[in-house]
Amino acid sequence: MRKPSLRARAWISDICYALLVLVTGCFFAISCALLLSQAIRTSPVRSWTNDWDAVIIAATYLLVCIISIALCVKRRIAVRRRMQRITKTHYSIVRKEVPQPVHEYISQEFARSCLVAYESQPCNTVHSGWGRPGTRLSGIRFRRALLDTIAEIDARARLIIPSHPNLRPHARMLHHFRFLLPLLPKDEDGLSELHYYDSAIQLARTVDREPTEEEYQRGMDAAASILQMLWECRSEMLEESRMQTNSVIS
C-alpha cells in the first residue's frame, strides 16, 4: 500500500486540527448558551435584568476564551522564536564548545563512520561489461563507450574527406571507413588498426555477451590510432593550405 506523501500528511494534520478546533468551539458555544438559558429560566424575574448568575457565567466563559487564545498565541510565539534560534548553516564543533569526553566521542564516531564507508566501497567486484571499481576504467560501460567512438571518427573523417558517405546504422566499419585504409599502416599480418576496430565494433554490436576489458582496450587503442592519424592528416592539410596561401600572397 502506498504511503501518503509529506505534503498530504501535512494537509491531513492541518484539516484534523481545524476540525478539532471547530468542534471544540461549537461545544463551547452550545454549553455557554445552555447555561445562560438555564440561569435565565431559574431566575425569579426570568430576564437578563439584574441576573448576576448569567453575568458570572458569561464572564467566566469570556475569561476562559481569552486565556485559551492567549495560551495558543504564546505557544505559537515561543515555538517560532525557538525555531529561529536554530542555526541554518552547518559548522564544525570545536574542542572548547563541548566537554572533552563528548568531543572525543564525536571524533571517534566520525572516524568510525568514515572507516565503515570506506570499507563498504566495492573494490574487487567485477561486473561483466563494466570497468572494475578503483581502476581508471571504473564506471565505464565497454559496449556503450566503443559504439560512441563511431560518431567521433566519422566526424573527424569528414574534415579530411568531405564527400565521405553517410553513416548507416549497421554498416561495417571496414566498409564505411574504406577510404581511410590507404592512410593506415599495416602490421606483419597485413592488418591495419581499422581491421581491429571493425572487429571490436562487431563484437559490441552483435555478440550477446558483454565485451571484456581486453577487447574494449584493443578497440579503444585502435580508435585512438585512427583518430591520431586523422588529426595528423588534418594538420598536414592545414599546414599545406597555409603554405599555399603564403606563396600566393608573396
C-alpha positions as a Python dict, from the first residue, in 0.01 Angstrom:
ca = {
    (1, 'M'): (0, 0, 0),
    (2, 'R'): (135, 340, -99),
    (3, 'K'): (207, 574, 190),
    (4, 'P'): (87, 938, 163),
    (5, 'S'): (350, 1198, 88),
    (6, 'L'): (475, 1453, 338),
    (7, 'R'): (261, 1725, 182),
    (8, 'A'): (-51, 1506, 201),
    (9, 'R'): (20, 1418, 564),
    (10, 'A'): (67, 1787, 645),
    (11, 'W'): (-268, 1869, 483),
    (12, 'I'): (-439, 1588, 676),
    (13, 'S'): (-287, 1710, 1002),
    (14, 'D'): (-400, 2069, 939),
    (15, 'I'): (-752, 1959, 847),
    (16, 'C'): (-781, 1739, 1157),
    (17, 'Y'): (-657, 2023, 1378),
    (18, 'A'): (-906, 2266, 1221),
    (19, 'L'): (-1190, 2018, 1273),
    (20, 'L'): (-1088, 1968, 1636),
    (21, 'V'): (-1087, 2343, 1699),
    (22, 'L'): (-1422, 2383, 1521),
    (23, 'V'): (-1588, 2102, 1718),
    (24, 'T'): (-1445, 2231, 2046),
    (25, 'G'): (-1566, 2582, 1968),
    (26, 'C'): (-1914, 2455, 1884),
    (27, 'F'): (-1945, 2262, 2210),
    (28, 'F'): (-1804, 2563, 2396),
    (29, 'A'): (-2067, 2795, 2246),
    (30, 'I'): (-2351, 2543, 2296),
    (31, 'S'): (-2261, 2484, 2661),
    (32, 'C'): (-2241, 2859, 2720),
    (33, 'A'): (-2581, 2916, 2559),
    (34, 'L'): (-2742, 2632, 2755),
    (35, 'L'): (-2604, 2756, 3090),
    (36, 'L'): (-2716, 3111, 3019),
    (37, 'S'): (-3064, 2994, 2922),
    (38, 'Q'): (-3085, 2780, 3237),
    (39, 'A'): (-2971, 3074, 3453),
    (40, 'I'): (-3243, 3294, 3300),
    (41, 'R'): (-3512, 3028, 3343),
    (42, 'T'): (-3423, 2974, 3709),
    (43, 'S'): (-3405, 3343, 3794),
    (44, 'P'): (-3702, 3493, 3980),
    (45, 'V'): (-3771, 3756, 3712),
    (46, 'R'): (-3686, 3530, 3416),
    (47, 'S'): (-3498, 3816, 3246),
    (48, 'W'): (-3146, 3944, 3181),
    (49, 'T'): (-3207, 4235, 3409),
    (50, 'N'): (-3028, 4204, 3747),
    (51, 'D'): (-2943, 3837, 3671),
    (52, 'W'): (-2598, 3806, 3827),
    (53, 'D'): (-2580, 3433, 3760),
    (54, 'A'): (-2594, 3495, 3385),
    (55, 'V'): (-2333, 3770, 3417),
    (56, 'I'): (-2099, 3540, 3610),
    (57, 'I'): (-2143, 3258, 3356),
    (58, 'A'): (-2082, 3491, 3060),
    (59, 'A'): (-1778, 3649, 3229),
    (60, 'T'): (-1637, 3304, 3310),
    (61, 'Y'): (-1674, 3181, 2955),
    (62, 'L'): (-1528, 3504, 2818),
    (63, 'L'): (-1231, 3476, 3055),
    (64, 'V'): (-1174, 3112, 2954),
    (65, 'C'): (-1186, 3211, 2586),
    (66, 'I'): (-936, 3496, 2635),
    (67, 'I'): (-698, 3275, 2837),
    (68, 'S'): (-716, 2997, 2574),
    (69, 'I'): (-640, 3237, 2290),
    (70, 'A'): (-356, 3391, 2491),
    (71, 'L'): (-204, 3049, 2563),
    (72, 'C'): (-223, 2950, 2193),
    (73, 'V'): (-60, 3276, 2082),
    (74, 'K'): (209, 3245, 2349),
    (75, 'R'): (285, 2889, 2244),
    (76, 'R'): (299, 2990, 1880),
    (77, 'I'): (540, 3275, 1951),
    (78, 'A'): (760, 3056, 2172),
    (79, 'V'): (788, 2785, 1903),
    (80, 'R'): (869, 3044, 1634),
    (81, 'R'): (1140, 3204, 1846),
    (82, 'R'): (1293, 2870, 1929),
    (83, 'M'): (1297, 2769, 1563),
    (84, 'Q'): (1461, 3099, 1470),
    (85, 'R'): (1742, 3032, 1716),
    (86, 'I'): (1832, 2710, 1535),
    (87, 'T'): (2119, 2783, 1300),
    (88, 'K'): (2061, 2724, 930),
    (89, 'T'): (2429, 2667, 850),
    (90, 'H'): (2647, 2367, 932),
    (91, 'Y'): (2967, 2434, 1120),
    (92, 'S'): (3219, 2221, 1299),
    (93, 'I'): (3210, 2178, 1675),
    (94, 'V'): (3544, 2287, 1816),
    (95, 'R'): (3701, 2141, 2126),
    (96, 'K'): (3616, 2436, 2353),
    (97, 'E'): (3240, 2422, 2280),
    (98, 'V'): (3178, 2081, 2436),
    (99, 'P'): (3335, 1881, 2719),
    (100, 'Q'): (3643, 1678, 2636),
    (101, 'P'): (3472, 1334, 2664),
    (102, 'V'): (3193, 1449, 2434),
    (103, 'H'): (3439, 1584, 2178),
    (104, 'E'): (3639, 1260, 2184),
    (105, 'Y'): (3321, 1054, 2144),
    (106, 'I'): (3210, 1262, 1845),
    (107, 'S'): (3556, 1231, 1687),
    (108, 'Q'): (3562, 854, 1737),
    (109, 'E'): (3214, 810, 1588),
    (110, 'F'): (3304, 1027, 1291),
    (111, 'A'): (3623, 829, 1229),
    (112, 'R'): (3431, 502, 1264),
    (113, 'S'): (3168, 618, 1014),
    (114, 'C'): (3437, 721, 766),
    (115, 'L'): (3610, 385, 803),
    (116, 'V'): (3285, 193, 755),
    (117, 'A'): (3201, 400, 445),
    (118, 'Y'): (3548, 338, 301),
    (119, 'E'): (3543, -34, 369),
    (120, 'S'): (3193, -61, 221),
    (121, 'Q'): (3308, 63, -118),
    (122, 'P'): (3333, -217, -376),
    (123, 'C'): (3693, -286, -469),
    (124, 'N'): (3715, -640, -607),
    (125, 'T'): (3366, -658, -756),
    (126, 'V'): (3363, -722, -1131),
    (127, 'H'): (3051, -672, -1344),
    (128, 'S'): (3055, -807, -1695),
    (129, 'G'): (3094, -526, -1947),
    (130, 'W'): (3190, -262, -1690),
    (131, 'G'): (3522, -129, -1566),
    (132, 'R'): (3649, -253, -1234),
    (133, 'P'): (3600, -17, -937),
    (134, 'G'): (3916, 156, -827),
    (135, 'T'): (4078, 146, -1171),
    (136, 'R'): (4093, 406, -1447),
    (137, 'L'): (3808, 223, -1623),
    (138, 'S'): (3576, 247, -1323),
    (139, 'G'): (3220, 338, -1420),
    (140, 'I'): (3274, 285, -1795),
    (141, 'R'): (3042, 55, -1985),
    (142, 'F'): (3253, -104, -2257),
    (143, 'R'): (2980, -160, -2516),
    (144, 'R'): (2848, 197, -2498),
    (145, 'A'): (3196, 352, -2495),
    (146, 'L'): (3303, 156, -2805),
    (147, 'L'): (2990, 247, -3000),
    (148, 'D'): (3027, 614, -2908),
    (149, 'T'): (3361, 630, -3090),
    (150, 'I'): (3192, 569, -3428),
    (151, 'A'): (3038, 917, -3447),
    (152, 'E'): (3363, 1079, -3334),
    (153, 'I'): (3572, 904, -3601),
    (154, 'D'): (3307, 974, -3865),
    (155, 'A'): (3305, 1346, -3783),
    (156, 'R'): (3686, 1361, -3792),
    (157, 'A'): (3695, 1173, -4124),
    (158, 'R'): (3458, 1424, -4285),
    (159, 'L'): (3705, 1702, -4212),
    (160, 'I'): (3953, 1527, -4439),
    (161, 'I'): (3713, 1368, -4688),
    (162, 'P'): (3405, 1596, -4719),
    (163, 'S'): (3242, 1353, -4963),
    (164, 'H'): (3261, 1069, -4714),
    (165, 'P'): (2943, 853, -4734),
    (166, 'N'): (2677, 891, -4469),
    (167, 'L'): (2694, 657, -4175),
    (168, 'R'): (2440, 375, -4183),
    (169, 'P'): (2318, 217, -3859),
    (170, 'H'): (2450, -136, -3921),
    (171, 'A'): (2731, -70, -4170),
    (172, 'R'): (3060, -249, -4113),
    (173, 'M'): (3335, -12, -4007),
    (174, 'L'): (3571, -175, -4254),
    (175, 'H'): (3332, -83, -4534),
    (176, 'H'): (3224, 259, -4409),
    (177, 'F'): (3581, 383, -4348),
    (178, 'R'): (3727, 203, -4650),
    (179, 'F'): (3865, 532, -4783),
    (180, 'L'): (4090, 554, -4478),
    (181, 'L'): (4261, 222, -4540),
    (182, 'P'): (4539, 367, -4762),
    (183, 'L'): (4625, 613, -4484),
    (184, 'L'): (4667, 348, -4214),
    (185, 'P'): (4984, 139, -4173),
    (186, 'K'): (4960, -240, -4159),
    (187, 'D'): (5128, -483, -3925),
    (188, 'E'): (5316, -802, -4011),
    (189, 'D'): (4984, -986, -4057),
    (190, 'G'): (4868, -734, -4314),
    (191, 'L'): (4601, -590, -4084),
    (192, 'S'): (4551, -224, -4005),
    (193, 'E'): (4403, -61, -3700),
    (194, 'L'): (4076, -31, -3892),
    (195, 'H'): (4051, -413, -3905),
    (196, 'Y'): (4091, -439, -3527),
    (197, 'Y'): (3846, -154, -3475),
    (198, 'D'): (3592, -322, -3701),
    (199, 'S'): (3622, -646, -3502),
    (200, 'A'): (3570, -465, -3172),
    (201, 'I'): (3262, -281, -3304),
    (202, 'Q'): (3115, -603, -3443),
    (203, 'L'): (3159, -768, -3104),
    (204, 'A'): (2990, -476, -2931),
    (205, 'R'): (2702, -481, -3180),
    (206, 'T'): (2620, -844, -3236),
    (207, 'V'): (2756, -1062, -2956),
    (208, 'D'): (2516, -1139, -2671),
    (209, 'R'): (2781, -1129, -2402),
    (210, 'E'): (2938, -806, -2286),
    (211, 'P'): (3284, -711, -2423),
    (212, 'T'): (3575, -799, -2199),
    (213, 'E'): (3826, -547, -2073),
    (214, 'E'): (4090, -672, -2318),
    (215, 'E'): (3850, -642, -2614),
    (216, 'Y'): (3747, -297, -2503),
    (217, 'Q'): (4106, -185, -2459),
    (218, 'R'): (4206, -319, -2801),
    (219, 'G'): (3912, -146, -2967),
    (220, 'M'): (3982, 184, -2793),
    (221, 'D'): (4351, 165, -2886),
    (222, 'A'): (4253, 112, -3249),
    (223, 'A'): (4007, 405, -3232),
    (224, 'A'): (4274, 626, -3075),
    (225, 'S'): (4522, 532, -3351),
    (226, 'I'): (4266, 614, -3621),
    (227, 'L'): (4183, 947, -3459),
    (228, 'Q'): (4552, 1028, -3424),
    (229, 'M'): (4609, 952, -3792),
    (230, 'L'): (4314, 1170, -3892),
    (231, 'W'): (4443, 1451, -3673),
    (232, 'E'): (4785, 1433, -3833),
    (233, 'C'): (4631, 1437, -4179),
    (234, 'R'): (4420, 1735, -4082),
    (235, 'S'): (4725, 1918, -3951),
    (236, 'E'): (4920, 1846, -4271),
    (237, 'M'): (4629, 1971, -4482),
    (238, 'L'): (4609, 2294, -4284),
    (239, 'E'): (4983, 2344, -4300),
    (240, 'E'): (4989, 2284, -4675),
    (241, 'S'): (4695, 2520, -4723),
    (242, 'R'): (4871, 2787, -4518),
    (243, 'M'): (5189, 2749, -4719),
    (244, 'Q'): (4999, 2779, -5046),
    (245, 'T'): (4823, 3090, -4919),
    (246, 'N'): (5153, 3247, -4816),
    (247, 'S'): (5309, 3165, -5152),
    (248, 'V'): (5015, 3326, -5336),
    (249, 'I'): (5032, 3637, -5123),
    (250, 'S'): (5408, 3669, -5165),
}
